[in-house]
Amino acid sequence: MFKKTFILSLCLIMVLSIFPLGVGGSIADLQQKQKQLESQIQEYRKQADALKNEKKNIEAEINALDYELNALSLEVDACNLQKQEINMKIAETEQEIKKLNNEIEENNEALEERLRVMYKQGTAGYLEVILHSENLIDALTRIDMVQLIIQSDVELLKEIEEQKLEVEDLNLSLETERLELTAVINNLNEKKDQVLVASRSKVTYMRSLEDNIAEIQRQEAEMEAQSQQIERDIIAAQRAVEYAGGEMAWPVPGQYRITSHFGGRADPITGVWSSHGGTDIAAPYGTPIVAANSGVVLIAGWNNSYGNYVVIDHGGGISTLYGHSSKLLVSSGQAVVRGETIALIGSTGYSTGNHLHFEVRINGVRTQPMDYLK
């Protein structure tokens, strides 16, 4: 990209050395030089347009990366919330396991104590139970109760042990899920980093495109300024004859809607306040444009701003310009008479619609056209 900019700069220097500002010569020579400049300006404009399209594509890619980055961030946030919930569940199950362990321990101690007592007392223990019984039925009942207590303790311990195993399995499952989520989050964060690096790279590249576009536009502006200087030289080389005389004819017969007056205005394309050097007259495509007065055609050609345009020398330092036409019907050096059709309405060059941009120049200086029109 730097190489391209360097080559463009070198081309500009070469052109400026070939066509210095304020150059003299015949009108034909000046027009030839202006034509070459216009061709170079067109090339710069194509290069700038290509870079602008590339910039537009890069901006679209950056927007897509930003969207992906936002989506990944949301996904990471969701996974982190899920991870927090799992951690809370794990903490809860750990507390439940601790509680169950305490219950198991207490029941084990109670059971062991009863077993120790029964072991120490042996048969005497059973005899004591029978002797203290009111009758045989009472004695048997007491023995059954002791057995039931022991059996109940054993079943309770089994149940608690099963619950403990169940909770431990749940805890293991949650821990596994938490580890998997951690891996997912790490992977998402890695993707975020990759997308962020790609996005920053695109932004850096886009800035380099903007720099190249600005450089090309600067060179184009210099070429445009040089082209305008040559046009002023052409006007300065006008015929040293008297003005053709009389008021000028309306340049678009039958069409009188003025869309933009001479003077300051907001640019219709950029919106920037600027000076408008002529009067814009709206008309349908292909409507005839006529010479405002008799004279000789100085220029009939192309300009990036005016598009297809004509400049007529009327003598006395007065000339008229007709811009944005769709077709030219006269050529340089041709004599024309007042009211003669010289071009057709169009929207070429820097234009937003079909119209005629009409200028009146006095010794090359643009002035209010309405002061001269009939």
Coordinates of C-alpha atoms in Angstrom, one line a residue:
M1 CA 0.0 0.0 0.0
F2 CA 2.9 2.3 0.8
K3 CA 4.4 1.4 -2.5
K4 CA 1.2 2.4 -4.3
T5 CA 1.2 5.8 -2.5
F6 CA 4.8 6.4 -3.4
I7 CA 4.1 5.7 -7.1
L8 CA 1.1 8.0 -7.1
S9 CA 3.2 10.7 -5.5
L10 CA 5.9 10.2 -8.1
C11 CA 3.3 10.4 -10.9
L12 CA 2.1 13.7 -9.4
I13 CA 5.6 15.2 -9.3
M14 CA 6.2 14.1 -12.9
V15 CA 2.9 15.7 -14.1
L16 CA 3.6 18.9 -12.1
S17 CA 7.0 19.1 -13.7
I18 CA 5.5 18.7 -17.2
F19 CA 2.6 21.1 -16.6
P20 CA 3.7 23.8 -14.2
L21 CA 1.1 26.3 -13.0
G22 CA 0.7 29.5 -14.9
V23 CA 1.9 27.8 -18.1
G24 CA 1.4 29.7 -21.4
G25 CA 0.9 28.6 -24.9
S26 CA -1.8 28.4 -27.5
I27 CA -5.4 27.5 -26.6
A28 CA -5.0 24.2 -28.4
D29 CA -1.8 23.4 -26.4
L30 CA -3.5 24.4 -23.1
Q31 CA -6.6 22.3 -23.9
Q32 CA -4.4 19.3 -24.7
K33 CA -2.6 19.7 -21.4
Q34 CA -5.9 20.0 -19.6
K35 CA -7.2 16.9 -21.3
Q36 CA -4.1 14.9 -20.0
L37 CA -4.7 16.3 -16.5
E38 CA -8.3 15.3 -16.6
S39 CA -7.3 11.8 -17.7
Q40 CA -4.9 11.6 -14.7
I41 CA -7.6 12.9 -12.4
Q42 CA -9.9 10.2 -13.6
E43 CA -7.3 7.6 -12.9
Y44 CA -6.8 8.9 -9.3
R45 CA -10.6 8.9 -8.8
K46 CA -10.8 5.3 -9.9
Q47 CA -8.0 4.3 -7.5
A48 CA -9.8 6.2 -4.7
D49 CA -13.1 4.5 -5.5
A50 CA -11.4 1.1 -5.4
L51 CA -9.9 1.9 -2.0
K52 CA -13.2 3.2 -0.7
N53 CA -14.9 0.0 -1.8
E54 CA -12.2 -2.0 -0.1
K55 CA -12.6 0.1 3.0
K56 CA -16.4 -0.5 2.9
N57 CA -15.7 -4.3 2.8
I58 CA -13.3 -4.0 5.7
E59 CA -15.8 -2.0 7.7
A60 CA -18.4 -4.7 7.1
E61 CA -15.9 -7.4 8.3
I62 CA -15.2 -5.4 11.4
N63 CA -18.9 -5.0 12.1
A64 CA -19.3 -8.8 11.7
L65 CA -16.3 -9.4 14.1
D66 CA -17.8 -7.0 16.6
Y67 CA -21.1 -8.8 16.4
E68 CA -19.3 -12.2 16.9
L69 CA -17.3 -10.7 19.8
N70 CA -20.6 -9.5 21.5
A71 CA -22.2 -12.9 21.0
L72 CA -19.2 -14.7 22.5
S73 CA -19.2 -12.2 25.5
L74 CA -22.9 -13.0 26.1
E75 CA -22.2 -16.7 25.9
V76 CA -19.3 -16.4 28.4
D77 CA -21.5 -14.4 30.8
A78 CA -24.2 -17.1 30.6
C79 CA -21.7 -19.9 31.2
N80 CA -20.2 -18.0 34.2
L81 CA -23.7 -17.6 35.7
Q82 CA -24.3 -21.3 35.1
K83 CA -21.0 -22.1 36.7
Q84 CA -21.9 -20.0 39.8
E85 CA -25.2 -21.9 40.1
I86 CA -23.3 -25.2 40.0
N87 CA -20.8 -24.0 42.6
M88 CA -23.7 -23.1 44.9
K89 CA -25.3 -26.5 44.4
I90 CA -21.9 -28.2 45.1
A91 CA -21.6 -26.2 48.3
E92 CA -25.2 -27.2 49.3
T93 CA -24.5 -30.9 48.6
E94 CA -21.3 -30.7 50.6
Q95 CA -23.2 -29.3 53.5
E96 CA -25.9 -32.1 53.1
I97 CA -23.2 -34.7 53.0
K98 CA -21.6 -33.3 56.1
K99 CA -25.0 -33.4 57.9
L100 CA -25.6 -37.0 56.8
N101 CA -22.2 -38.0 58.0
N102 CA -22.9 -36.5 61.4
E103 CA -26.2 -38.3 61.6
I104 CA -24.5 -41.6 60.6
E105 CA -21.8 -41.1 63.2
E106 CA -24.4 -40.4 65.9
N107 CA -26.5 -43.4 65.0
N108 CA -23.4 -45.6 64.9
E109 CA -22.4 -44.4 68.4
A110 CA -25.9 -45.1 69.7
L111 CA -26.0 -48.5 68.1
E112 CA -22.5 -49.4 69.3
E113 CA -23.4 -48.4 72.8
R114 CA -26.5 -50.6 72.9
L115 CA -24.6 -53.5 71.4
R116 CA -21.9 -53.1 74.1
V117 CA -24.5 -53.1 76.8
M118 CA -26.2 -56.2 75.4
Y119 CA -22.9 -57.9 75.0
K120 CA -21.9 -57.2 78.6
Q121 CA -25.2 -58.3 80.0
G122 CA -25.4 -61.3 77.8
T123 CA -28.1 -63.8 78.9
A124 CA -28.5 -62.0 82.2
G125 CA -29.7 -59.0 80.4
Y126 CA -32.4 -60.9 78.8
L127 CA -33.3 -62.6 82.2
E128 CA -33.4 -59.1 83.8
V129 CA -35.8 -58.0 81.1
I130 CA -38.0 -61.1 81.7
L131 CA -37.8 -60.8 85.5
H132 CA -38.9 -57.2 85.5
S133 CA -41.7 -58.0 83.3
E134 CA -45.2 -58.3 84.8
N135 CA -45.9 -61.4 82.9
L136 CA -44.7 -63.6 80.1
I137 CA -46.5 -61.5 77.5
D138 CA -44.9 -58.3 78.8
A139 CA -41.5 -60.0 78.7
L140 CA -41.9 -61.2 75.1
T141 CA -43.0 -57.7 74.2
R142 CA -39.9 -56.1 75.7
I143 CA -37.7 -58.6 73.9
D144 CA -39.4 -57.8 70.6
M145 CA -39.0 -54.0 71.2
V146 CA -35.3 -54.4 71.8
Q147 CA -35.0 -56.4 68.5
L148 CA -37.1 -53.8 66.7
I149 CA -34.9 -51.0 68.0
I150 CA -31.8 -52.7 66.7
Q151 CA -33.4 -53.5 63.4
S152 CA -34.7 -49.9 63.0
D153 CA -31.2 -48.6 63.7
V154 CA -29.7 -50.8 61.1
E155 CA -32.3 -49.9 58.5
L156 CA -31.8 -46.2 59.3
L157 CA -28.1 -46.5 58.9
K158 CA -28.6 -48.2 55.5
E159 CA -30.9 -45.5 54.4
I160 CA -28.6 -42.7 55.5
E161 CA -25.7 -44.5 53.7
E162 CA -27.8 -44.7 50.5
Q163 CA -28.6 -41.0 50.8
K164 CA -24.9 -40.2 51.3
L165 CA -24.0 -42.2 48.2
E166 CA -26.7 -40.5 46.2
V167 CA -25.6 -37.0 47.3
E168 CA -21.9 -37.9 46.6
D169 CA -22.9 -39.0 43.1
L170 CA -24.8 -35.7 42.6
N171 CA -21.7 -33.8 43.8
L172 CA -19.5 -35.7 41.4
S173 CA -21.9 -35.0 38.5
L174 CA -22.0 -31.3 39.4
E175 CA -18.2 -31.2 39.7
T176 CA -17.9 -32.8 36.3
E177 CA -20.3 -30.3 34.8
R178 CA -18.4 -27.5 36.5
L179 CA -15.1 -28.7 35.0
E180 CA -16.7 -29.0 31.5
L181 CA -18.1 -25.5 31.8
T182 CA -14.7 -24.2 32.8
A183 CA -13.3 -25.7 29.7
V184 CA -16.1 -24.2 27.6
I185 CA -15.5 -20.8 29.1
N186 CA -11.7 -21.0 28.5
N187 CA -12.4 -21.9 24.9
L188 CA -14.9 -19.0 24.5
N189 CA -12.4 -16.6 26.0
E190 CA -9.7 -17.9 23.6
K191 CA -12.1 -17.3 20.7
K192 CA -12.8 -13.8 22.0
D193 CA -9.1 -13.1 22.1
Q194 CA -8.7 -14.3 18.5
V195 CA -11.7 -12.2 17.3
L196 CA -10.3 -9.2 19.1
V197 CA -6.9 -9.6 17.5
A198 CA -8.6 -10.0 14.1
S199 CA -10.8 -6.9 14.6
R200 CA -7.8 -4.8 15.7
S201 CA -5.9 -5.9 12.6
K202 CA -8.8 -5.0 10.4
V203 CA -9.1 -1.6 12.1
T204 CA -5.3 -0.9 11.5
Y205 CA -5.7 -1.9 7.9
M206 CA -8.8 0.3 7.5
R207 CA -6.8 3.3 8.8
S208 CA -4.1 2.6 6.3
L209 CA -6.7 2.6 3.6
E210 CA -8.1 5.9 4.9
D211 CA -4.6 7.4 4.8
N212 CA -4.1 6.2 1.2
I213 CA -7.6 7.6 0.2
A214 CA -6.7 10.9 1.8
E215 CA -3.4 11.0 -0.1
I216 CA -5.0 10.2 -3.4
Q217 CA -7.7 12.8 -2.8
R218 CA -5.0 15.4 -2.0
Q219 CA -3.2 14.6 -5.2
E220 CA -6.5 14.7 -7.1
A221 CA -7.3 18.2 -5.6
E222 CA -3.9 19.4 -6.7
M223 CA -4.4 18.1 -10.2
E224 CA -7.9 19.7 -10.2
A225 CA -6.4 23.0 -9.1
Q226 CA -3.9 22.8 -11.9
S227 CA -6.6 22.0 -14.4
Q228 CA -8.6 25.0 -13.3
Q229 CA -5.4 27.1 -13.6
I230 CA -5.1 25.9 -17.2
E231 CA -8.7 26.8 -17.8
R232 CA -8.0 30.3 -16.5
D233 CA -5.1 30.5 -18.9
I234 CA -7.4 29.5 -21.7
I235 CA -9.8 32.2 -20.8
A236 CA -7.0 34.7 -20.6
A237 CA -6.1 33.7 -24.1
Q238 CA -9.6 34.7 -25.4
R239 CA -9.9 36.7 -28.5
A240 CA -9.1 40.4 -28.1
V241 CA -12.4 41.4 -29.7
E242 CA -15.4 43.5 -28.6
Y243 CA -18.2 41.8 -26.7
A244 CA -20.9 40.4 -29.0
G245 CA -23.3 42.9 -27.3
G246 CA -26.9 42.7 -26.0
E247 CA -28.5 40.7 -23.2
M248 CA -27.8 37.0 -23.1
A249 CA -30.6 34.5 -24.2
W250 CA -32.0 32.1 -21.6
P251 CA -29.8 28.9 -22.1
V252 CA -32.6 26.4 -21.8
P253 CA -35.7 27.6 -23.7
G254 CA -39.0 26.7 -22.1
Q255 CA -37.3 25.5 -18.8
Y256 CA -37.2 28.2 -16.1
R257 CA -37.0 26.3 -12.8
I258 CA -33.9 27.3 -10.9
T259 CA -32.7 24.7 -8.4
S260 CA -29.6 26.4 -7.1
H261 CA -28.6 30.1 -7.3
F262 CA -25.2 31.7 -7.6
G263 CA -23.5 32.2 -4.2
G264 CA -23.2 30.3 -1.0
R265 CA -25.1 27.1 -0.4
A266 CA -25.0 23.7 1.2
D267 CA -23.4 21.2 -1.1
P268 CA -26.2 18.8 -2.4
I269 CA -23.9 15.8 -2.0
T270 CA -21.7 16.5 1.0
G271 CA -23.9 19.0 2.8
V272 CA -20.8 21.2 3.4
W273 CA -21.3 25.0 3.0
S274 CA -19.6 26.1 -0.2
S275 CA -19.6 28.7 -2.9
H276 CA -21.7 27.9 -6.0
G277 CA -20.3 29.7 -9.1
G278 CA -23.3 29.5 -11.4
T279 CA -27.1 29.1 -11.7
D280 CA -28.6 25.6 -12.0
I281 CA -31.6 25.2 -14.3
A282 CA -33.6 22.0 -14.0
A283 CA -34.8 20.3 -17.3
P284 CA -35.6 16.8 -18.6
Y285 CA -32.9 14.6 -19.9
G286 CA -32.0 15.5 -23.5
T287 CA -33.5 19.0 -23.5
P288 CA -31.6 21.4 -25.9
I289 CA -29.1 23.8 -24.4
V290 CA -28.5 27.0 -26.5
A291 CA -25.6 29.5 -26.7
A292 CA -26.5 32.6 -24.6
N293 CA -24.8 34.8 -27.2
S294 CA -22.8 34.6 -30.3
G295 CA -19.1 33.7 -30.0
V296 CA -16.4 31.1 -30.5
V297 CA -16.3 27.8 -28.6
L298 CA -13.1 27.8 -26.4
I299 CA -13.7 24.4 -24.7
A300 CA -15.9 21.4 -25.6
G301 CA -14.9 18.5 -23.5
W302 CA -14.9 16.7 -20.1
N303 CA -14.2 17.9 -16.6
N304 CA -14.6 15.9 -13.4
S305 CA -16.7 18.6 -11.8
Y306 CA -18.7 19.9 -14.9
G307 CA -18.9 16.6 -16.7
N308 CA -19.5 17.3 -20.4
Y309 CA -19.2 21.0 -20.7
V310 CA -18.8 23.9 -23.2
V311 CA -17.1 27.3 -22.7
I312 CA -18.0 30.0 -25.3
D313 CA -15.9 33.2 -25.7
H314 CA -18.2 36.2 -26.5
G315 CA -15.5 38.8 -26.7
G316 CA -14.6 41.7 -24.3
G317 CA -13.3 39.2 -21.7
I318 CA -16.9 37.7 -21.3
S319 CA -17.4 33.9 -21.5
T320 CA -20.2 31.5 -20.6
L321 CA -19.9 27.9 -19.3
Y322 CA -22.5 25.1 -19.8
G323 CA -22.0 22.1 -17.6
H324 CA -23.3 18.5 -16.9
S325 CA -24.7 17.9 -20.4
S326 CA -25.4 14.5 -21.7
K327 CA -24.1 15.2 -25.2
L328 CA -22.0 17.9 -26.8
L329 CA -23.0 19.2 -30.2
V330 CA -20.1 21.7 -30.9
S331 CA -16.3 21.4 -30.9
S332 CA -13.5 23.7 -29.9
G333 CA -12.9 26.6 -32.3
Q334 CA -16.4 26.5 -33.7
A335 CA -18.2 29.8 -34.2
V336 CA -21.8 29.8 -32.8
V337 CA -24.6 32.3 -32.9
R338 CA -27.0 33.3 -30.2
G339 CA -29.7 30.7 -29.6
E340 CA -27.9 27.9 -31.4
T341 CA -28.1 24.4 -29.8
I342 CA -24.7 23.5 -28.4
A343 CA -25.5 20.5 -26.1
L344 CA -28.2 18.4 -24.4
I345 CA -29.3 18.4 -20.8
G346 CA -27.8 15.6 -18.6
S347 CA -26.3 14.9 -15.2
T348 CA -22.6 14.1 -15.9
G349 CA -19.7 15.0 -13.6
Y350 CA -20.4 16.1 -10.0
S351 CA -24.2 16.3 -10.3
T352 CA -27.3 15.0 -8.5
G353 CA -29.8 15.2 -11.3
N354 CA -30.6 16.4 -14.8
H355 CA -29.9 20.1 -15.1
L356 CA -27.7 22.8 -16.7
H357 CA -25.0 24.5 -14.6
F358 CA -24.7 27.9 -16.3
E359 CA -21.9 30.4 -15.5
V360 CA -20.9 33.8 -16.7
R361 CA -17.2 34.8 -16.4
I362 CA -15.7 38.2 -16.7
N363 CA -11.9 37.8 -17.4
G364 CA -12.1 34.4 -15.9
V365 CA -13.9 35.4 -12.8
R366 CA -17.3 33.9 -12.2
T367 CA -20.1 36.4 -11.6
Q368 CA -23.9 36.5 -11.1
P369 CA -25.4 35.0 -14.3
M370 CA -28.8 36.5 -13.7
D371 CA -27.4 40.0 -14.2
Y372 CA -26.7 39.1 -17.9
L373 CA -29.7 36.9 -18.8
K374 CA -32.7 38.2 -20.6

